Amino acid sequence: MKMWSGRFRQPLDPQFERWQRSFEFDRRLLSYELAASGAHARALRNAGILSADELISILEGLQQIGEMAAAAKGLVEDDEAEDVHHFVEKQLVARIGEVGYKLHSGRSRNEQIATDLRLHVRAAIDELRKELAEVCAIFTDRAEQAGSAAMPAYTHLQHAEPVLVAHWLLAYVEMFLRDADRLADCRKRVNACPLGSGAVAGATLPLDRASMADELDFAGPTANSIDATSDRDFVLEFVNTLSLLGLHLSRWAEEMIIFSSQEFGFVQLPEVYSTGSSAMPQKKNPDLPELVRGKTGRVIGSATALMITLKGLPLAYNKDLQETQEPLFDATDTALGLLPLVAGWMKAVEFDYQRMNEAAQSGFMNAWAGATYLVKRGVPSRIAHEQIGKAVKLCLERNCELQDLTLDELRTLNPIFDRDFHECLKLDSVLAIHDVAGGTAPARVRQGIATARKTIESLREEVHAHA
Ligand code: ARG
């Protein structure tokens, strides 16, 4: 039986009927639908709508549906169910008879879908934060393993200054930890329960909203029934957060791709995560980071689709809202699919520390350190910059590096240059002068590793507490 056929004189156009169904994608919400239905059934009992026996029979029916779904690995089939809500009603009635129709007393699918989606997003957030903690842990392990290895840092993708490889890897840890934090923040707003909001104006029966919220582990009920049934901010906020995570992953991917090119040769692609070319026998391609970069486009596409779907919708529920589900699910699956692979790739990748170290010592990356030498001896910064610039110009003419200039040559630029100047141009000295919190001096980076480990540990504990 349909959920709404009474007032209709004509059956639905079959093509329209198939086309408007959401069951094919919202069946994945079944476990949440069952949990929310259990909470509603108990509230109905407390409101005197269900007898004790009816409640037991409904709860048993819901449990059986859950067991059936578990056996089918969640892939329940039904050619007629309009959506997951209709599916549960049909199944319940098939199992326990007409009393199953009592479950829908005083509720609307509008509050149900809003509740199910919140439960989905909340679970996805917890799962993603768990995966992010593991990704961060692996990046941090790799930072630790990199020890004193250095590499060029780029600005404008031109050689800028040398940094520790560990410092570079920790930059990604910062981004991912912020993503985890944004997800936690989003979770606060997700964690309110729409049950009892009815179709738009609130439930028509005296349902105990606080206890329904409590049963589903929500922080409390939503405050306004019109908002609760029409709000999908939480979906968009979540997918926007995933877009940002995607952007970070995509920047990581891009760096891995260029650093694995023959021109850089900093990264040896792990064979277990690469493929070859069907034509060129020598090829080993960075498929994993390329797909990470590519899939970020899908996530951003989902966020864009959601914004456009929501824009200009009048309050409260509109069927357009059904269209928010697929972008949400696609973004969830895409992000969750990527993270363990990124973690595995980072564990397996080999860095060519020797090549990175060599690259860190060429291309005048010690020029700013050279200018700092002069500044520390009282030369005004702009003048020091100009003089080291001239030294670089001389090197360019001779095809050499700053450290290859003799003291006499340097003294023609400024007599203040002394014997210790060449020492200050060495890689270790250059790294060491960046001795500020957040800088690349080795002791600071060690601190960075320790701090990252602590943050990752508390992230793991938080995630564990929600599990
Ligand atoms: N499948 C619908 C959706 O996802 C459920 C809500 C239906 N509500 C309604 N008033 N037709 O949006």
PDB file of N, CA and C in Angstrom, residues 322-384:
ATOM      1  N   GLN A 322      15.198  15.905  -1.869  1.00  0.00           N
ATOM      2  CA  GLN A 322      15.605  14.512  -2.137  1.00  0.00           C
ATOM      3  C   GLN A 322      16.910  14.494  -2.947  1.00  0.00           C
ATOM      4  N   GLU A 323      17.102  15.533  -3.746  1.00  0.00           N
ATOM      5  CA  GLU A 323      18.306  15.620  -4.590  1.00  0.00           C
ATOM      6  C   GLU A 323      19.571  15.944  -3.798  1.00  0.00           C
ATOM      7  N   THR A 324      19.423  16.210  -2.499  1.00  0.00           N
ATOM      8  CA  THR A 324      20.646  16.469  -1.723  1.00  0.00           C
ATOM      9  C   THR A 324      21.325  15.167  -1.300  1.00  0.00           C
ATOM     10  N   GLN A 325      20.592  14.058  -1.456  1.00  0.00           N
ATOM     11  CA  GLN A 325      21.142  12.802  -0.924  1.00  0.00           C
ATOM     12  C   GLN A 325      22.319  12.268  -1.728  1.00  0.00           C
ATOM     13  N   GLU A 326      22.152  12.197  -3.050  1.00  0.00           N
ATOM     14  CA  GLU A 326      23.222  11.569  -3.836  1.00  0.00           C
ATOM     15  C   GLU A 326      24.552  12.331  -3.783  1.00  0.00           C
ATOM     16  N   PRO A 327      24.519  13.678  -3.886  1.00  0.00           N
ATOM     17  CA  PRO A 327      25.815  14.373  -3.734  1.00  0.00           C
ATOM     18  C   PRO A 327      26.444  14.123  -2.362  1.00  0.00           C
ATOM     19  N   LEU A 328      25.589  14.084  -1.335  1.00  0.00           N
ATOM     20  CA  LEU A 328      26.114  13.811   0.009  1.00  0.00           C
ATOM     21  C   LEU A 328      26.765  12.427   0.055  1.00  0.00           C
ATOM     22  N   PHE A 329      26.063  11.426  -0.456  1.00  0.00           N
ATOM     23  CA  PHE A 329      26.600  10.068  -0.385  1.00  0.00           C
ATOM     24  C   PHE A 329      27.868   9.938  -1.238  1.00  0.00           C
ATOM     25  N   ASP A 330      27.840  10.558  -2.393  1.00  0.00           N
ATOM     26  CA  ASP A 330      29.006  10.441  -3.270  1.00  0.00           C
ATOM     27  C   ASP A 330      30.234  11.088  -2.624  1.00  0.00           C
ATOM     28  N   ALA A 331      30.007  12.264  -2.011  1.00  0.00           N
ATOM     29  CA  ALA A 331      31.134  12.945  -1.359  1.00  0.00           C
ATOM     30  C   ALA A 331      31.632  12.132  -0.167  1.00  0.00           C
ATOM     31  N   THR A 332      30.696  11.565   0.594  1.00  0.00           N
ATOM     32  CA  THR A 332      31.082  10.744   1.749  1.00  0.00           C
ATOM     33  C   THR A 332      31.934   9.568   1.281  1.00  0.00           C
ATOM     34  N   ASP A 333      31.423   8.842   0.284  1.00  0.00           N
ATOM     35  CA  ASP A 333      32.116   7.629  -0.167  1.00  0.00           C
ATOM     36  C   ASP A 333      33.466   7.974  -0.791  1.00  0.00           C
ATOM     37  N   THR A 334      33.483   9.066  -1.525  1.00  0.00           N
ATOM     38  CA  THR A 334      34.731   9.449  -2.180  1.00  0.00           C
ATOM     39  C   THR A 334      35.794   9.762  -1.132  1.00  0.00           C
ATOM     40  N   ALA A 335      35.429  10.582  -0.149  1.00  0.00           N
ATOM     41  CA  ALA A 335      36.416  10.970   0.873  1.00  0.00           C
ATOM     42  C   ALA A 335      36.841   9.755   1.702  1.00  0.00           C
ATOM     43  N   LEU A 336      35.857   8.952   2.082  1.00  0.00           N
ATOM     44  CA  LEU A 336      36.206   7.784   2.903  1.00  0.00           C
ATOM     45  C   LEU A 336      37.034   6.770   2.126  1.00  0.00           C
ATOM     46  N   GLY A 337      36.811   6.713   0.831  1.00  0.00           N
ATOM     47  CA  GLY A 337      37.569   5.778  -0.004  1.00  0.00           C
ATOM     48  C   GLY A 337      39.025   6.187  -0.157  1.00  0.00           C
ATOM     49  N   LEU A 338      39.255   7.499  -0.184  1.00  0.00           N
ATOM     50  CA  LEU A 338      40.612   8.010  -0.440  1.00  0.00           C
ATOM     51  C   LEU A 338      41.566   7.825   0.731  1.00  0.00           C
ATOM     52  N   LEU A 339      41.055   8.113   1.921  1.00  0.00           N
ATOM     53  CA  LEU A 339      41.975   8.291   3.052  1.00  0.00           C
ATOM     54  C   LEU A 339      42.836   7.066   3.359  1.00  0.00           C
ATOM     55  N   PRO A 340      42.267   5.860   3.422  1.00  0.00           N
ATOM     56  CA  PRO A 340      43.130   4.708   3.717  1.00  0.00           C
ATOM     57  C   PRO A 340      44.153   4.477   2.611  1.00  0.00           C
ATOM     58  N   LEU A 341      43.804   4.836   1.388  1.00  0.00           N
ATOM     59  CA  LEU A 341      44.750   4.651   0.282  1.00  0.00           C
ATOM     60  C   LEU A 341      45.899   5.656   0.362  1.00  0.00           C
ATOM     61  N   VAL A 342      45.550   6.881   0.721  1.00  0.00           N
ATOM     62  CA  VAL A 342      46.597   7.894   0.894  1.00  0.00           C
ATOM     63  C   VAL A 342      47.546   7.439   2.011  1.00  0.00           C
ATOM     64  N   ALA A 343      46.954   6.904   3.085  1.00  0.00           N
ATOM     65  CA  ALA A 343      47.774   6.424   4.199  1.00  0.00           C
ATOM     66  C   ALA A 343      48.704   5.298   3.724  1.00  0.00           C
ATOM     67  N   GLY A 344      48.160   4.351   2.993  1.00  0.00           N
ATOM     68  CA  GLY A 344      48.960   3.224   2.504  1.00  0.00           C
ATOM     69  C   GLY A 344      50.067   3.685   1.562  1.00  0.00           C
ATOM     70  N   TRP A 345      49.740   4.628   0.718  1.00  0.00           N
ATOM     71  CA  TRP A 345      50.712   5.155  -0.258  1.00  0.00           C
ATOM     72  C   TRP A 345      51.862   5.838   0.468  1.00  0.00           C
ATOM     73  N   MET A 346      51.486   6.637   1.468  1.00  0.00           N
ATOM     74  CA  MET A 346      52.529   7.373   2.197  1.00  0.00           C
ATOM     75  C   MET A 346      53.437   6.441   2.990  1.00  0.00           C
ATOM     76  N   LYS A 347      52.865   5.320   3.413  1.00  0.00           N
ATOM     77  CA  LYS A 347      53.657   4.342   4.147  1.00  0.00           C
ATOM     78  C   LYS A 347      54.666   3.686   3.192  1.00  0.00           C
ATOM     79  N   ALA A 348      54.225   3.484   1.953  1.00  0.00           N
ATOM     80  CA  ALA A 348      55.034   2.705   1.002  1.00  0.00           C
ATOM     81  C   ALA A 348      56.023   3.553   0.202  1.00  0.00           C
ATOM     82  N   VAL A 349      55.759   4.840   0.083  1.00  0.00           N
ATOM     83  CA  VAL A 349      56.577   5.653  -0.828  1.00  0.00           C
ATOM     84  C   VAL A 349      58.026   5.750  -0.334  1.00  0.00           C
ATOM     85  N   GLU A 350      58.956   5.788  -1.290  1.00  0.00           N
ATOM     86  CA  GLU A 350      60.353   5.998  -0.901  1.00  0.00           C
ATOM     87  C   GLU A 350      60.790   7.389  -1.340  1.00  0.00           C
ATOM     88  N   PHE A 351      61.434   8.071  -0.424  1.00  0.00           N
ATOM     89  CA  PHE A 351      61.979   9.385  -0.761  1.00  0.00           C
ATOM     90  C   PHE A 351      63.452   9.215  -1.109  1.00  0.00           C
ATOM     91  N   ASP A 352      63.900   9.893  -2.128  1.00  0.00           N
ATOM     92  CA  ASP A 352      65.323   9.869  -2.469  1.00  0.00           C
ATOM     93  C   ASP A 352      65.986  11.029  -1.715  1.00  0.00           C
ATOM     94  N   TYR A 353      66.344  10.733  -0.462  1.00  0.00           N
ATOM     95  CA  TYR A 353      66.868  11.794   0.408  1.00  0.00           C
ATOM     96  C   TYR A 353      68.132  12.415  -0.158  1.00  0.00           C
ATOM     97  N   GLN A 354      68.951  11.586  -0.818  1.00  0.00           N
ATOM     98  CA  GLN A 354      70.203  12.117  -1.345  1.00  0.00           C
ATOM     99  C   GLN A 354      69.929  13.193  -2.396  1.00  0.00           C
ATOM    100  N   ARG A 355      68.999  12.840  -3.284  1.00  0.00           N
ATOM    101  CA  ARG A 355      68.665  13.789  -4.344  1.00  0.00           C
ATOM    102  C   ARG A 355      68.004  15.049  -3.768  1.00  0.00           C
ATOM    103  N   MET A 356      67.178  14.850  -2.768  1.00  0.00           N
ATOM    104  CA  MET A 356      66.510  16.000  -2.142  1.00  0.00           C
ATOM    105  C   MET A 356      67.554  16.895  -1.465  1.00  0.00           C
ATOM    106  N   ASN A 357      68.477  16.245  -0.757  1.00  0.00           N
ATOM    107  CA  ASN A 357      69.539  16.995  -0.089  1.00  0.00           C
ATOM    108  C   ASN A 357      70.383  17.784  -1.073  1.00  0.00           C
ATOM    109  N   GLU A 358      70.725  17.124  -2.192  1.00  0.00           N
ATOM    110  CA  GLU A 358      71.529  17.828  -3.211  1.00  0.00           C
ATOM    111  C   GLU A 358      70.767  19.027  -3.748  1.00  0.00           C
ATOM    112  N   ALA A 359      69.487  18.793  -4.026  1.00  0.00           N
ATOM    113  CA  ALA A 359      68.680  19.899  -4.570  1.00  0.00           C
ATOM    114  C   ALA A 359      68.572  21.030  -3.560  1.00  0.00           C
ATOM    115  N   ALA A 360      68.673  20.669  -2.270  1.00  0.00           N
ATOM    116  CA  ALA A 360      68.543  21.691  -1.224  1.00  0.00           C
ATOM    117  C   ALA A 360      69.790  22.567  -1.134  1.00  0.00           C
ATOM    118  N   GLN A 361      70.831  22.178  -1.862  1.00  0.00           N
ATOM    119  CA  GLN A 361      72.088  22.931  -1.744  1.00  0.00           C
ATOM    120  C   GLN A 361      72.481  23.645  -3.026  1.00  0.00           C
ATOM    121  N   SER A 362      71.560  23.645  -3.975  1.00  0.00           N
ATOM    122  CA  SER A 362      71.897  24.362  -5.206  1.00  0.00           C
ATOM    123  C   SER A 362      70.804  25.379  -5.513  1.00  0.00           C
ATOM    124  N   GLY A 363      71.131  26.294  -6.406  1.00  0.00           N
ATOM    125  CA  GLY A 363      70.124  27.274  -6.814  1.00  0.00           C
ATOM    126  C   GLY A 363      69.990  28.410  -5.822  1.00  0.00           C
ATOM    127  N   PHE A 364      71.096  28.724  -5.130  1.00  0.00           N
ATOM    128  CA  PHE A 364      71.163  29.932  -4.282  1.00  0.00           C
ATOM    129  C   PHE A 364      70.145  29.940  -3.155  1.00  0.00           C
ATOM    130  N   MET A 365      69.810  28.749  -2.660  1.00  0.00           N
ATOM    131  CA  MET A 365      68.817  28.739  -1.592  1.00  0.00           C
ATOM    132  C   MET A 365      69.380  29.245  -0.270  1.00  0.00           C
ATOM    133  N   ASN A 366      70.696  29.537  -0.258  1.00  0.00           N
ATOM    134  CA  ASN A 366      71.292  30.114   0.949  1.00  0.00           C
ATOM    135  C   ASN A 366      71.438  31.638   0.843  1.00  0.00           C
ATOM    136  N   ALA A 367      70.819  32.214  -0.183  1.00  0.00           N
ATOM    137  CA  ALA A 367      71.010  33.651  -0.405  1.00  0.00           C
ATOM    138  C   ALA A 367      70.432  34.502   0.726  1.00  0.00           C
ATOM    139  N   TRP A 368      69.257  34.116   1.200  1.00  0.00           N
ATOM    140  CA  TRP A 368      68.658  34.916   2.275  1.00  0.00           C
ATOM    141  C   TRP A 368      69.483  34.781   3.556  1.00  0.00           C
ATOM    142  N   ALA A 369      69.996  33.555   3.775  1.00  0.00           N
ATOM    143  CA  ALA A 369      70.876  33.355   4.931  1.00  0.00           C
ATOM    144  C   ALA A 369      72.121  34.241   4.782  1.00  0.00           C
ATOM    145  N   GLY A 370      72.614  34.343   3.544  1.00  0.00           N
ATOM    146  CA  GLY A 370      73.777  35.204   3.286  1.00  0.00           C
ATOM    147  C   GLY A 370      73.468  36.651   3.604  1.00  0.00           C
ATOM    148  N   ALA A 371      72.302  37.109   3.198  1.00  0.00           N
ATOM    149  CA  ALA A 371      71.907  38.499   3.476  1.00  0.00           C
ATOM    150  C   ALA A 371      71.742  38.700   4.989  1.00  0.00           C
ATOM    151  N   THR A 372      71.232  37.655   5.659  1.00  0.00           N
ATOM    152  CA  THR A 372      71.043  37.740   7.113  1.00  0.00           C
ATOM    153  C   THR A 372      72.395  37.903   7.818  1.00  0.00           C
ATOM    154  N   TYR A 373      73.417  37.247   7.261  1.00  0.00           N
ATOM    155  CA  TYR A 373      74.781  37.398   7.798  1.00  0.00           C
ATOM    156  C   TYR A 373      75.149  38.887   7.860  1.00  0.00           C
ATOM    157  N   LEU A 374      74.870  39.586   6.780  1.00  0.00           N
ATOM    158  CA  LEU A 374      75.197  41.021   6.736  1.00  0.00           C
ATOM    159  C   LEU A 374      74.315  41.823   7.707  1.00  0.00           C
ATOM    160  N   VAL A 375      73.017  41.468   7.725  1.00  0.00           N
ATOM    161  CA  VAL A 375      72.076  42.187   8.600  1.00  0.00           C
ATOM    162  C   VAL A 375      72.531  42.082  10.060  1.00  0.00           C
ATOM    163  N   LYS A 376      72.993  40.877  10.425  1.00  0.00           N
ATOM    164  CA  LYS A 376      73.426  40.684  11.813  1.00  0.00           C
ATOM    165  C   LYS A 376      74.680  41.498  12.119  1.00  0.00           C
ATOM    166  N   ARG A 377      75.377  41.936  11.071  1.00  0.00           N
ATOM    167  CA  ARG A 377      76.564  42.782  11.273  1.00  0.00           C
ATOM    168  C   ARG A 377      76.233  44.249  11.032  1.00  0.00           C
ATOM    169  N   GLY A 378      74.966  44.569  11.076  1.00  0.00           N
ATOM    170  CA  GLY A 378      74.556  45.970  11.061  1.00  0.00           C
ATOM    171  C   GLY A 378      74.223  46.549   9.702  1.00  0.00           C
ATOM    172  N   VAL A 379      74.341  45.742   8.637  1.00  0.00           N
ATOM    173  CA  VAL A 379      74.021  46.278   7.305  1.00  0.00           C
ATOM    174  C   VAL A 379      72.498  46.377   7.168  1.00  0.00           C
ATOM    175  N   PRO A 380      71.979  47.498   6.714  1.00  0.00           N
ATOM    176  CA  PRO A 380      70.519  47.604   6.535  1.00  0.00           C
ATOM    177  C   PRO A 380      70.014  46.534   5.554  1.00  0.00           C
ATOM    178  N   SER A 381      68.893  45.953   5.878  1.00  0.00           N
ATOM    179  CA  SER A 381      68.380  44.795   5.133  1.00  0.00           C
ATOM    180  C   SER A 381      68.339  45.029   3.614  1.00  0.00           C
ATOM    181  N   ARG A 382      67.836  46.189   3.203  1.00  0.00           N
ATOM    182  CA  ARG A 382      67.699  46.428   1.753  1.00  0.00           C
ATOM    183  C   ARG A 382      69.064  46.441   1.071  1.00  0.00           C
ATOM    184  N   ILE A 383      70.082  47.016   1.775  1.00  0.00           N
ATOM    185  CA  ILE A 383      71.440  47.083   1.209  1.00  0.00           C
ATOM    186  C   ILE A 383      72.031  45.667   1.143  1.00  0.00           C
ATOM    187  N   ALA A 384      71.825  44.902   2.232  1.00  0.00           N
ATOM    188  CA  ALA A 384      72.329  43.526   2.276  1.00  0.00           C
ATOM    189  C   ALA A 384      71.712  42.713   1.138  1.00  0.00           C
TER     190      ALA A 384
END
